[in-house]
């Protein structure tokens, strides 16, 4: 297969990938707000285990909003229920160079995305009648210099029982311990069930054909390491999974919030849909906990709200790092991302790291590339004999096929030898594509000059134009002309078609393809010169 026909194969695979991406595009990522909002408590809570998937709603009562802050985020917590109603990520700008923190959790009239937790069950303090209104000493709590841990207790008392909801923030960490300490000083045994849920406005699709994004639920259980559960899935059927360990999450581009319950307890993972308010919830419900008179019980859980940092999330909970979803190409994307990160730590520039990774990939594929062009050269040498066969056997396709295969065998030529390196480029391209789509480390990462965000499209389209030009040059340097006029016309337009598609691709991905083309041009010339010395190749001249 000559390189031009190979490019047709690549084009077909590329177009198929784009169509598949558009088919997958069912979700919408709302634009983050970077201003503080006045919030009220949205207090839908799950029913206890005696009832299935019922939303219990109390009256909307305003609680006091307190602020908790460490060095990576600033949280707003409503004392009514103790819900996290805002999380500002201090290390990430809302927009490039905006100097305004990215807001992940938020509770505004336009968009609800909050992390609720509480105690339900027989003696629960979060019921249809209302939720616990906690007391707290102070309104603003900040991790001090030299301090590695910030502990903030919220206190609620009812009928001789003291409930302490304790938030623990650590320096440099995006996971928050949300623990309960329940002291039963009454004369009866009480029973409660812990729960945690993420409530999110039901949203539609977002992104473009080139850069789709997923906003929706996901979960992990003892049976399933990672599975998406979209808002459409929630509307169609409520999730109900019994598991030990596991977690529930809401994903969006580069960021995630997740509840991680006690990993030694039997939990139920669930979803609820409040269509009247256009809100979906994904959460967990823990087992019934009985607290005897004059005893104290401790319940634990964690909340992650922050960027998709793979190493850190893997330490918080098993399989939480899978929320960085590389799709089916994960087995290529993971080592590529590791290599990219390793090189970036040496060169301190993500664009330079991409160029270095491209060099490594092309070096690994070089033996196949050499085999490709050697096969193409041999195929070209056989063209006179193949033409003679066509004239001899005419319409006898079966005989023609038999004679061709015999010729290939006698001459030790693999007619598909030129196609394999081209086909291998697509999985690598797709893996890099998902790396740029999912790796928050590349968000707002500069290269040089006008490229200040490798995860976004080139603002002046210079890289896509250069990529199209390099593709055109590579096509013109192909040693074998396309005989079919229609195929020739298609090939002439192929660089332009690819360039148009790449206008909206992340600049880092376009940089990879451009550098790959340039390296291929150099490799091709070196290989052909070696073949000419051996007499295996005669350069095609028009």
Coordinates of C-alpha atoms in Angstrom, one line a residue:
X1 CA 0.0 0.0 0.0
X2 CA 1.5 3.4 -1.0
X3 CA 1.6 6.3 1.4
X4 CA -1.2 8.1 -0.4
X5 CA -3.6 5.3 -0.1
X6 CA -2.4 4.9 3.5
X7 CA -3.4 8.5 4.1
X8 CA -6.8 7.7 2.8
X9 CA -7.0 5.0 5.4
X10 CA -5.9 7.4 8.1
X11 CA -8.4 10.0 6.9
X12 CA -11.2 7.4 7.1
X13 CA -10.2 6.4 10.6
X14 CA -9.9 10.1 11.6
X15 CA -13.4 10.9 10.3
X16 CA -14.8 7.9 12.0
X17 CA -13.2 9.1 15.3
X18 CA -14.8 12.5 14.9
X19 CA -18.2 11.1 14.2
X20 CA -17.9 8.8 17.2
X21 CA -16.9 11.8 19.4
X22 CA -20.0 13.7 18.2
X23 CA -22.2 10.7 19.0
X24 CA -20.7 10.6 22.5
X25 CA -21.4 14.3 23.0
X26 CA -24.4 14.3 25.3
X27 CA -23.4 16.5 28.1
X28 CA -22.8 20.1 29.0
X29 CA -20.1 21.8 31.1
X30 CA -21.5 25.0 32.5
X31 CA -19.2 28.0 32.4
X32 CA -17.7 28.5 35.9
X33 CA -18.4 31.6 37.8
X34 CA -15.6 33.4 39.6
X35 CA -17.6 35.6 41.9
X36 CA -19.0 34.9 45.3
X37 CA -22.7 34.4 45.4
X38 CA -25.3 34.7 48.2
X39 CA -26.5 31.1 48.7
X40 CA -29.3 29.3 50.5
X41 CA -29.4 25.7 51.5
X42 CA -31.0 23.3 49.0
X43 CA -32.0 20.5 51.2
X44 CA -33.2 17.5 49.3
X45 CA -32.0 14.4 51.1
X46 CA -32.5 10.7 50.4
X47 CA -35.0 8.7 52.2
X48 CA -33.9 6.1 54.7
X49 CA -33.3 2.5 53.6
X50 CA -36.9 1.6 54.3
X51 CA -38.0 3.6 51.3
X52 CA -36.5 3.5 47.8
X53 CA -35.4 6.5 45.8
X54 CA -37.7 9.0 47.3
X55 CA -36.7 12.7 47.5
X56 CA -37.6 14.3 50.8
X57 CA -37.7 18.1 50.7
X58 CA -38.0 20.4 53.6
X59 CA -38.7 24.2 53.6
X60 CA -36.0 26.4 52.3
X61 CA -34.4 27.9 55.4
X62 CA -31.3 30.1 55.3
X63 CA -28.4 29.0 57.4
X64 CA -25.2 30.8 58.2
X65 CA -22.4 30.4 55.7
X66 CA -18.9 29.9 57.0
X67 CA -15.6 29.8 55.2
X68 CA -12.9 27.1 55.4
X69 CA -9.6 27.7 53.6
X70 CA -6.3 25.9 53.2
X71 CA -3.6 26.6 50.6
X72 CA -5.4 25.0 47.6
X73 CA -9.1 25.8 48.0
X74 CA -11.6 28.0 49.8
X75 CA -14.9 26.3 50.9
X76 CA -18.2 27.8 51.7
X77 CA -20.3 25.6 54.1
X78 CA -23.9 26.3 55.1
X79 CA -24.5 25.5 58.7
X80 CA -28.0 24.2 57.8
X81 CA -27.1 20.6 57.0
X82 CA -23.4 21.3 56.9
X83 CA -23.4 21.2 53.1
X84 CA -20.4 22.4 51.0
X85 CA -22.0 24.9 48.7
X86 CA -18.9 26.4 47.1
X87 CA -15.3 25.4 46.4
X88 CA -12.9 27.9 44.9
X89 CA -9.7 26.3 43.6
X90 CA -7.0 28.8 44.4
X91 CA -4.3 27.2 42.2
X92 CA -6.5 27.3 39.1
X93 CA -7.7 30.4 37.3
X94 CA -11.3 30.5 36.0
X95 CA -10.0 31.8 32.7
X96 CA -6.5 32.2 31.4
X97 CA -4.7 34.9 33.3
X98 CA -8.0 36.0 34.9
X99 CA -6.5 35.9 38.5
X100 CA -9.9 34.7 39.6
X101 CA -10.1 31.2 41.1
X102 CA -12.0 28.5 39.4
X103 CA -15.2 27.8 41.2
X104 CA -16.2 24.1 41.1
X105 CA -19.0 23.6 43.7
X106 CA -21.5 26.5 43.5
X107 CA -25.1 27.2 44.4
X108 CA -26.6 30.0 42.3
X109 CA -30.0 30.5 40.8
X110 CA -28.6 29.5 37.4
X111 CA -26.6 26.5 38.5
X112 CA -26.6 24.1 41.4
X113 CA -23.6 21.9 42.2
X114 CA -23.2 21.1 45.9
X115 CA -21.9 18.4 48.2
X116 CA -24.5 17.3 50.8
X117 CA -24.0 14.9 53.6
X118 CA -25.9 14.0 56.7
X119 CA -27.6 11.5 59.0
X120 CA -30.9 9.9 58.0
X121 CA -32.7 6.8 59.3
X122 CA -34.9 6.1 62.3
X123 CA -33.3 8.8 64.5
X124 CA -31.7 10.8 61.7
X125 CA -31.3 14.6 62.0
X126 CA -32.0 15.2 58.3
X127 CA -35.6 14.5 57.6
X128 CA -38.6 15.7 55.6
X129 CA -39.4 18.1 58.4
X130 CA -36.0 19.8 58.3
X131 CA -32.3 19.4 58.6
X132 CA -29.9 19.9 61.4
X133 CA -29.0 23.5 62.0
X134 CA -25.4 23.3 63.3
X135 CA -23.7 25.8 65.6
X136 CA -20.1 26.8 65.1
X137 CA -17.8 29.2 66.9
X138 CA -16.7 31.6 64.2
X139 CA -17.3 32.3 60.5
X140 CA -13.8 32.3 58.9
X141 CA -11.3 29.5 59.4
X142 CA -8.0 29.5 57.6
X143 CA -5.0 27.2 57.7
X144 CA -2.2 29.2 59.4
X145 CA 1.4 29.3 58.3
X146 CA 3.2 26.4 59.7
X147 CA 0.0 24.5 60.3
X148 CA -0.6 21.3 58.4
X149 CA -4.2 20.6 59.4
X150 CA -7.3 22.6 60.0
X151 CA -10.1 21.1 62.1
X152 CA -13.5 22.7 62.2
X153 CA -16.4 21.1 64.2
X154 CA -20.0 21.9 63.7
X155 CA -22.3 21.0 66.6
X156 CA -25.9 20.1 66.8
X157 CA -27.8 18.8 69.9
X158 CA -31.1 17.0 70.0
X159 CA -32.9 15.0 72.8
X160 CA -29.7 14.3 74.8
X161 CA -27.6 13.5 71.8
X162 CA -24.7 15.7 70.6
X163 CA -23.8 15.5 66.9
X164 CA -20.4 16.9 65.9
X165 CA -19.8 17.2 62.1
X166 CA -16.1 17.7 61.8
X167 CA -14.3 19.0 58.7
X168 CA -10.6 18.3 58.4
X169 CA -8.5 20.2 55.8
X170 CA -4.9 19.4 55.2
X171 CA -2.2 21.5 53.6
X172 CA -1.8 20.8 49.8
X173 CA -4.6 18.3 49.7
X174 CA -8.0 18.4 47.9
X175 CA -9.6 15.6 49.9
X176 CA -11.6 16.7 52.9
X177 CA -12.4 14.5 55.8
X178 CA -16.0 14.8 56.8
X179 CA -16.5 12.9 60.0
X180 CA -19.3 12.5 62.5
X181 CA -18.8 12.1 66.3
X182 CA -22.1 11.2 67.9
X183 CA -22.3 11.2 71.7
X184 CA -25.5 9.6 73.0
X185 CA -26.3 10.8 76.5
X186 CA -29.9 9.8 76.3
X187 CA -31.5 6.7 77.9
X188 CA -32.3 5.0 74.6
X189 CA -30.4 3.5 71.7
X190 CA -30.5 5.6 68.5
X191 CA -30.1 4.5 64.9
X192 CA -28.8 6.6 62.1
X193 CA -27.6 6.1 58.5
X194 CA -24.8 8.3 57.1
X195 CA -25.2 9.5 53.5
X196 CA -23.4 11.8 51.1
X197 CA -24.5 13.0 47.7
X198 CA -23.6 15.4 45.0
X199 CA -26.5 17.5 43.6
X200 CA -26.1 19.0 40.1
X201 CA -28.3 20.8 37.7
X202 CA -29.3 18.5 34.8
X203 CA -27.4 19.8 31.8
X204 CA -27.2 19.1 28.1
X205 CA -24.3 18.7 25.7
X206 CA -21.3 20.9 25.5
X207 CA -18.0 21.3 23.7
X208 CA -17.4 21.0 20.0
X209 CA -17.0 18.1 17.5
X210 CA -13.2 18.4 18.0
X211 CA -13.3 18.9 21.8
X212 CA -16.3 17.3 23.5
X213 CA -16.6 17.3 27.3
X214 CA -18.4 15.1 29.7
X215 CA -20.3 16.4 32.6
X216 CA -22.2 13.8 34.6
X217 CA -22.0 11.1 37.2
X218 CA -19.7 8.2 37.7
X219 CA -19.2 5.5 40.4
X220 CA -17.0 2.7 41.5
X221 CA -18.0 -0.5 43.3
X222 CA -16.6 -3.8 44.3
X223 CA -17.9 -5.2 41.0
X224 CA -17.1 -2.3 38.7
X225 CA -13.8 -0.3 39.0
X226 CA -15.2 2.7 37.1
X227 CA -18.4 3.5 35.2
X228 CA -20.1 6.6 34.0
X229 CA -23.7 7.2 34.9
X230 CA -24.9 10.2 33.0
X231 CA -27.7 12.6 33.8
X232 CA -29.7 11.0 31.0
X233 CA -29.1 7.6 32.8
X234 CA -30.4 9.2 36.0
X235 CA -33.5 10.4 34.3
X236 CA -34.2 7.0 32.8
X237 CA -33.6 4.9 35.9
X238 CA -32.3 5.3 39.4
X239 CA -29.0 3.7 40.2
X240 CA -29.0 1.2 43.0
X241 CA -25.8 -0.7 43.7
X242 CA -24.8 -2.4 47.0
X243 CA -21.1 -2.5 47.5
X244 CA -18.3 -2.5 50.1
X245 CA -16.0 0.4 49.5
X246 CA -16.6 2.3 46.2
X247 CA -17.3 6.0 45.6
X248 CA -19.7 8.3 43.7
X249 CA -18.6 11.4 41.7
X250 CA -19.7 14.1 39.3
X251 CA -17.2 14.8 36.5
X252 CA -16.6 17.8 34.4
X253 CA -13.7 18.9 32.2
X254 CA -10.5 18.6 34.2
X255 CA -12.3 18.6 37.6
X256 CA -14.2 16.2 39.8
X257 CA -16.1 16.1 43.0
X258 CA -16.4 12.7 44.7
X259 CA -17.8 11.3 48.0
X260 CA -15.8 8.4 49.4
X261 CA -17.6 6.6 52.2
X262 CA -16.1 4.3 54.8
X263 CA -14.4 1.7 52.7
X264 CA -14.9 -1.0 55.2
X265 CA -18.7 -0.6 55.3
X266 CA -21.5 -1.9 53.1
X267 CA -22.9 1.0 51.2
X268 CA -25.6 1.6 48.7
X269 CA -24.8 3.8 45.7
X270 CA -27.9 5.6 44.3
X271 CA -29.1 8.4 42.1
X272 CA -32.2 10.6 42.5
X273 CA -33.8 13.0 40.0
X274 CA -35.7 16.1 40.9
X275 CA -37.2 16.9 37.6
X276 CA -39.3 19.8 39.0
X277 CA -36.1 21.6 39.9
X278 CA -34.0 20.1 37.1
X279 CA -31.5 18.6 39.5
X280 CA -29.9 15.2 39.7
X281 CA -28.2 13.6 42.6
X282 CA -25.7 10.8 42.9
X283 CA -24.7 9.6 46.3
X284 CA -24.1 6.8 48.8
X285 CA -26.1 5.6 51.8
X286 CA -24.2 3.8 54.6
X287 CA -25.4 1.0 56.9
X288 CA -27.6 1.5 59.9
X289 CA -25.4 2.5 62.9
X290 CA -26.8 1.8 66.4
X291 CA -25.5 4.0 69.2
X292 CA -26.1 2.7 72.7
X293 CA -26.8 5.1 75.7
X294 CA -23.8 6.8 77.1
X295 CA -21.5 5.8 74.2
X296 CA -19.9 7.7 71.4
X297 CA -19.7 6.6 67.8
X298 CA -17.5 7.9 65.0
X299 CA -18.4 7.8 61.3
X300 CA -16.0 8.7 58.6
X301 CA -16.1 9.8 55.0
X302 CA -14.1 11.9 52.5
X303 CA -15.0 14.5 49.9
X304 CA -12.7 15.2 47.0
X305 CA -13.4 18.5 45.2
X306 CA -10.7 19.7 42.9
X307 CA -8.6 19.0 39.8
X308 CA -8.2 15.5 38.3
X309 CA -4.8 14.8 39.8
X310 CA -4.2 11.1 39.1
X311 CA -1.5 10.3 41.7
X312 CA -3.2 12.1 44.5
X313 CA -6.7 10.6 43.7
X314 CA -5.2 7.1 43.6
X315 CA -4.0 7.6 47.2
X316 CA -7.5 8.8 48.4
X317 CA -9.5 5.8 47.0
X318 CA -9.0 2.8 44.8
X319 CA -9.8 3.6 41.2
X320 CA -10.6 7.3 41.8
X321 CA -7.8 8.1 39.4
X322 CA -9.9 6.5 36.6
X323 CA -12.0 9.6 36.6
X324 CA -9.2 10.8 34.3
X325 CA -10.9 8.9 31.5
X326 CA -8.6 8.1 28.6
X327 CA -11.2 5.9 26.9
X328 CA -10.2 2.7 25.2
X329 CA -6.7 4.1 24.5
X330 CA -5.8 4.2 28.2
X331 CA -3.1 1.6 27.9
X332 CA -1.3 4.0 25.5
X333 CA -2.3 7.3 27.1
X334 CA -1.1 6.4 30.6
X335 CA 2.6 5.7 29.6
X336 CA 2.5 8.7 27.2
X337 CA 1.3 10.9 30.0
X338 CA 4.0 9.6 32.4
X339 CA 6.6 10.2 29.7
X340 CA 5.3 13.7 29.0
X341 CA 5.3 14.5 32.7
X342 CA 8.8 13.2 33.2
X343 CA 10.2 15.2 30.3
X344 CA 8.3 18.3 31.4
X345 CA 10.0 18.1 34.8
X346 CA 13.4 18.3 33.0
X347 CA 12.6 20.9 30.4
X348 CA 10.0 22.9 32.3
X349 CA 7.9 23.6 29.2
X350 CA 5.0 21.5 28.2
X351 CA 5.4 22.4 24.5
X352 CA 9.0 21.3 24.5
X353 CA 8.0 18.2 26.3
X354 CA 5.4 17.4 23.5
X355 CA 8.2 17.8 20.9
X356 CA 10.4 15.5 22.9
X357 CA 7.6 12.9 23.2
X358 CA 7.1 13.1 19.5
X359 CA 10.8 12.4 18.9
X360 CA 10.6 9.4 21.2
X361 CA 7.5 8.0 19.5
X362 CA 8.9 8.5 16.0
X363 CA 12.2 6.8 17.1
X364 CA 10.3 3.8 18.5
X365 CA 8.3 3.6 15.2
X366 CA 11.3 4.1 13.0
X367 CA 11.9 0.4 12.2
X368 CA 8.3 0.1 11.1
X369 CA 8.6 3.4 9.1
X370 CA 11.7 2.1 7.4
X371 CA 9.9 -1.1 6.6
X372 CA 7.0 0.9 5.2
X373 CA 9.0 2.9 2.7
X374 CA 11.1 -0.1 1.8
X375 CA 7.9 -2.0 1.0
X376 CA 6.6 1.0 -1.0
X377 CA 9.8 1.1 -3.0
X378 CA 9.6 -2.6 -3.8
X379 CA 5.9 -2.3 -4.7
X380 CA 6.8 0.5 -7.1
X381 CA 9.4 -1.8 -8.8
X382 CA 6.7 -4.4 -9.3
X383 CA 4.3 -2.0 -11.0
X384 CA 5.4 -2.9 -14.6
X385 CA 4.9 -6.6 -13.9
X386 CA 1.5 -5.9 -12.3
X387 CA 0.5 -3.8 -15.3
X388 CA 1.4 -6.7 -17.6
X389 CA -0.7 -9.0 -15.5
X390 CA -3.7 -6.7 -15.9
X391 CA -3.3 -6.7 -19.6
X392 CA -2.9 -10.5 -19.8
X393 CA -5.7 -11.6 -17.5
X394 CA -8.2 -8.7 -18.1
X395 CA -11.5 -9.5 -16.4
X396 CA -10.4 -12.7 -14.8
X397 CA -10.1 -11.3 -11.3
X398 CA -9.5 -14.7 -9.6
X399 CA -6.6 -15.5 -11.8
X400 CA -5.2 -12.0 -11.5
X401 CA -5.4 -12.3 -7.7
X402 CA -3.6 -15.6 -7.7
X403 CA -0.8 -14.4 -9.9
X404 CA -0.4 -11.3 -7.8
X405 CA -0.1 -13.2 -4.6
X406 CA 2.5 -15.5 -6.3
X407 CA 4.5 -12.5 -7.4
X408 CA 4.5 -11.0 -3.9
X409 CA 5.6 -14.3 -2.5
X410 CA 8.4 -14.8 -5.1
X411 CA 9.6 -11.2 -4.6
X412 CA 9.2 -11.3 -0.8
X413 CA 7.0 -8.3 -0.8
X414 CA 4.2 -7.6 1.7
X415 CA 1.6 -5.5 0.0
X416 CA 0.3 -4.3 3.4
X417 CA 3.8 -3.5 4.7
X418 CA 3.4 0.2 4.0
X419 CA 0.1 0.5 5.9
X420 CA 1.0 -0.7 9.4
X421 CA 3.0 2.4 10.6
X422 CA 0.2 4.6 9.3
X423 CA -2.4 2.6 11.2
X424 CA -0.3 2.7 14.4
X425 CA -0.4 6.5 14.3
X426 CA -4.1 6.6 15.0
X427 CA -4.2 4.9 18.4
X428 CA -1.3 7.1 19.5
X429 CA -3.0 10.2 18.1
X430 CA -6.3 9.2 20.0
X431 CA -4.3 8.5 23.2
X432 CA -2.6 12.0 23.0
X433 CA -6.0 13.5 22.2
X434 CA -7.5 12.2 25.4
X435 CA -4.4 13.1 27.3
X436 CA -4.9 16.7 26.3
X437 CA -8.6 16.5 27.0
X438 CA -8.3 15.0 30.4
X439 CA -4.9 16.0 32.0
X440 CA -5.5 19.1 34.1
X441 CA -1.7 19.6 34.1
X442 CA -2.0 20.8 30.5
X443 CA -4.8 23.3 31.2
X444 CA -3.5 26.9 30.7
X445 CA 0.0 25.4 30.0
X446 CA 2.0 27.8 27.8
X447 CA 4.5 27.0 25.0
X448 CA 5.9 30.2 23.7
X449 CA 4.8 33.3 21.9
X450 CA 1.1 33.3 21.0
X451 CA 0.6 29.8 22.4
X452 CA -0.3 30.4 26.0
X453 CA -2.7 27.4 26.5
X454 CA -1.7 24.1 24.9
X455 CA -5.1 22.6 25.9
X456 CA -7.0 25.2 23.8
X457 CA -7.1 25.8 20.1
X458 CA -4.4 28.0 18.5
X459 CA -6.0 31.5 18.6
X460 CA -4.4 32.6 15.3
X461 CA -4.6 29.1 13.6
X462 CA -0.9 29.2 12.8
X463 CA -0.1 25.7 13.9
X464 CA -3.0 24.1 12.0
X465 CA -1.9 26.0 8.8
X466 CA 1.7 24.8 9.2
X467 CA 0.4 21.3 9.9
X468 CA -1.6 21.4 6.7
X469 CA 1.4 22.6 4.8
X470 CA 3.6 19.9 6.2
X471 CA 1.0 17.3 5.2
X472 CA 0.8 18.7 1.7
X473 CA 4.6 18.5 1.4
X474 CA 4.7 15.0 2.7
X475 CA 2.0 14.0 0.2
X476 CA 3.9 15.5 -2.7
X477 CA 7.1 13.6 -1.6
X478 CA 5.2 10.3 -1.9
X479 CA 7.1 8.1 -4.4
X480 CA 4.1 6.5 -6.0
X481 CA 1.5 8.6 -7.9
X482 CA -2.2 7.7 -7.6
X483 CA -3.4 6.4 -11.0
X484 CA -7.2 6.9 -10.3
X485 CA -8.2 10.5 -11.1
X486 CA -10.9 10.6 -8.5
X487 CA -8.6 9.3 -5.8
X488 CA -6.0 11.9 -6.9
X489 CA -8.5 14.7 -6.4
X490 CA -9.4 13.4 -3.0
X491 CA -5.8 13.2 -2.0
X492 CA -5.2 16.8 -3.2
X493 CA -7.9 18.1 -0.8
X494 CA -6.8 15.9 2.1
X495 CA -4.3 18.3 3.7
X496 CA -6.9 21.1 3.5
X497 CA -9.6 18.9 5.0
X498 CA -7.3 17.9 7.9
X499 CA -6.2 21.5 8.4
X500 CA -9.8 22.7 8.7
X501 CA -10.5 20.0 11.4
X502 CA -7.4 20.8 13.3
X503 CA -8.3 24.5 13.6
X504 CA -10.4 23.5 16.7
X505 CA -8.1 20.9 18.1
X506 CA -5.9 21.6 21.2
X507 CA -2.8 23.5 20.2
X508 CA -0.6 20.8 21.9
X509 CA -2.1 18.1 19.7
X510 CA -1.6 20.0 16.5
X511 CA 2.0 20.7 17.6
X512 CA 2.5 16.9 18.0
X513 CA 1.1 16.2 14.5
X514 CA 3.1 19.0 12.9
X515 CA 6.4 17.8 14.5
X516 CA 5.5 14.2 13.6
X517 CA 5.1 15.2 9.9
X518 CA 8.4 17.1 9.9
X519 CA 10.2 14.2 11.4
X520 CA 8.5 11.8 8.9
X521 CA 9.7 14.0 6.0
X522 CA 13.3 13.8 7.3
X523 CA 13.1 10.1 7.9
X524 CA 11.6 9.5 4.5
X525 CA 14.5 11.3 2.8
X526 CA 17.1 9.4 4.8
X527 CA 15.4 6.0 4.0
X528 CA 15.2 6.8 0.3
X529 CA 18.8 7.8 0.1
X530 CA 19.8 4.5 1.7
X531 CA 17.5 2.6 -0.8
X532 CA 19.0 4.5 -3.7
X533 CA 22.4 3.4 -2.7
X534 CA 21.2 -0.2 -2.7
X535 CA 19.4 0.2 -6.0
X536 CA 16.0 -0.6 -4.6
X537 CA 14.4 2.8 -5.2
X538 CA 14.2 5.2 -8.1
X539 CA 12.8 8.6 -7.0
X540 CA 9.6 9.4 -8.7
X541 CA 9.8 12.5 -10.8
X542 CA 6.9 14.3 -12.4

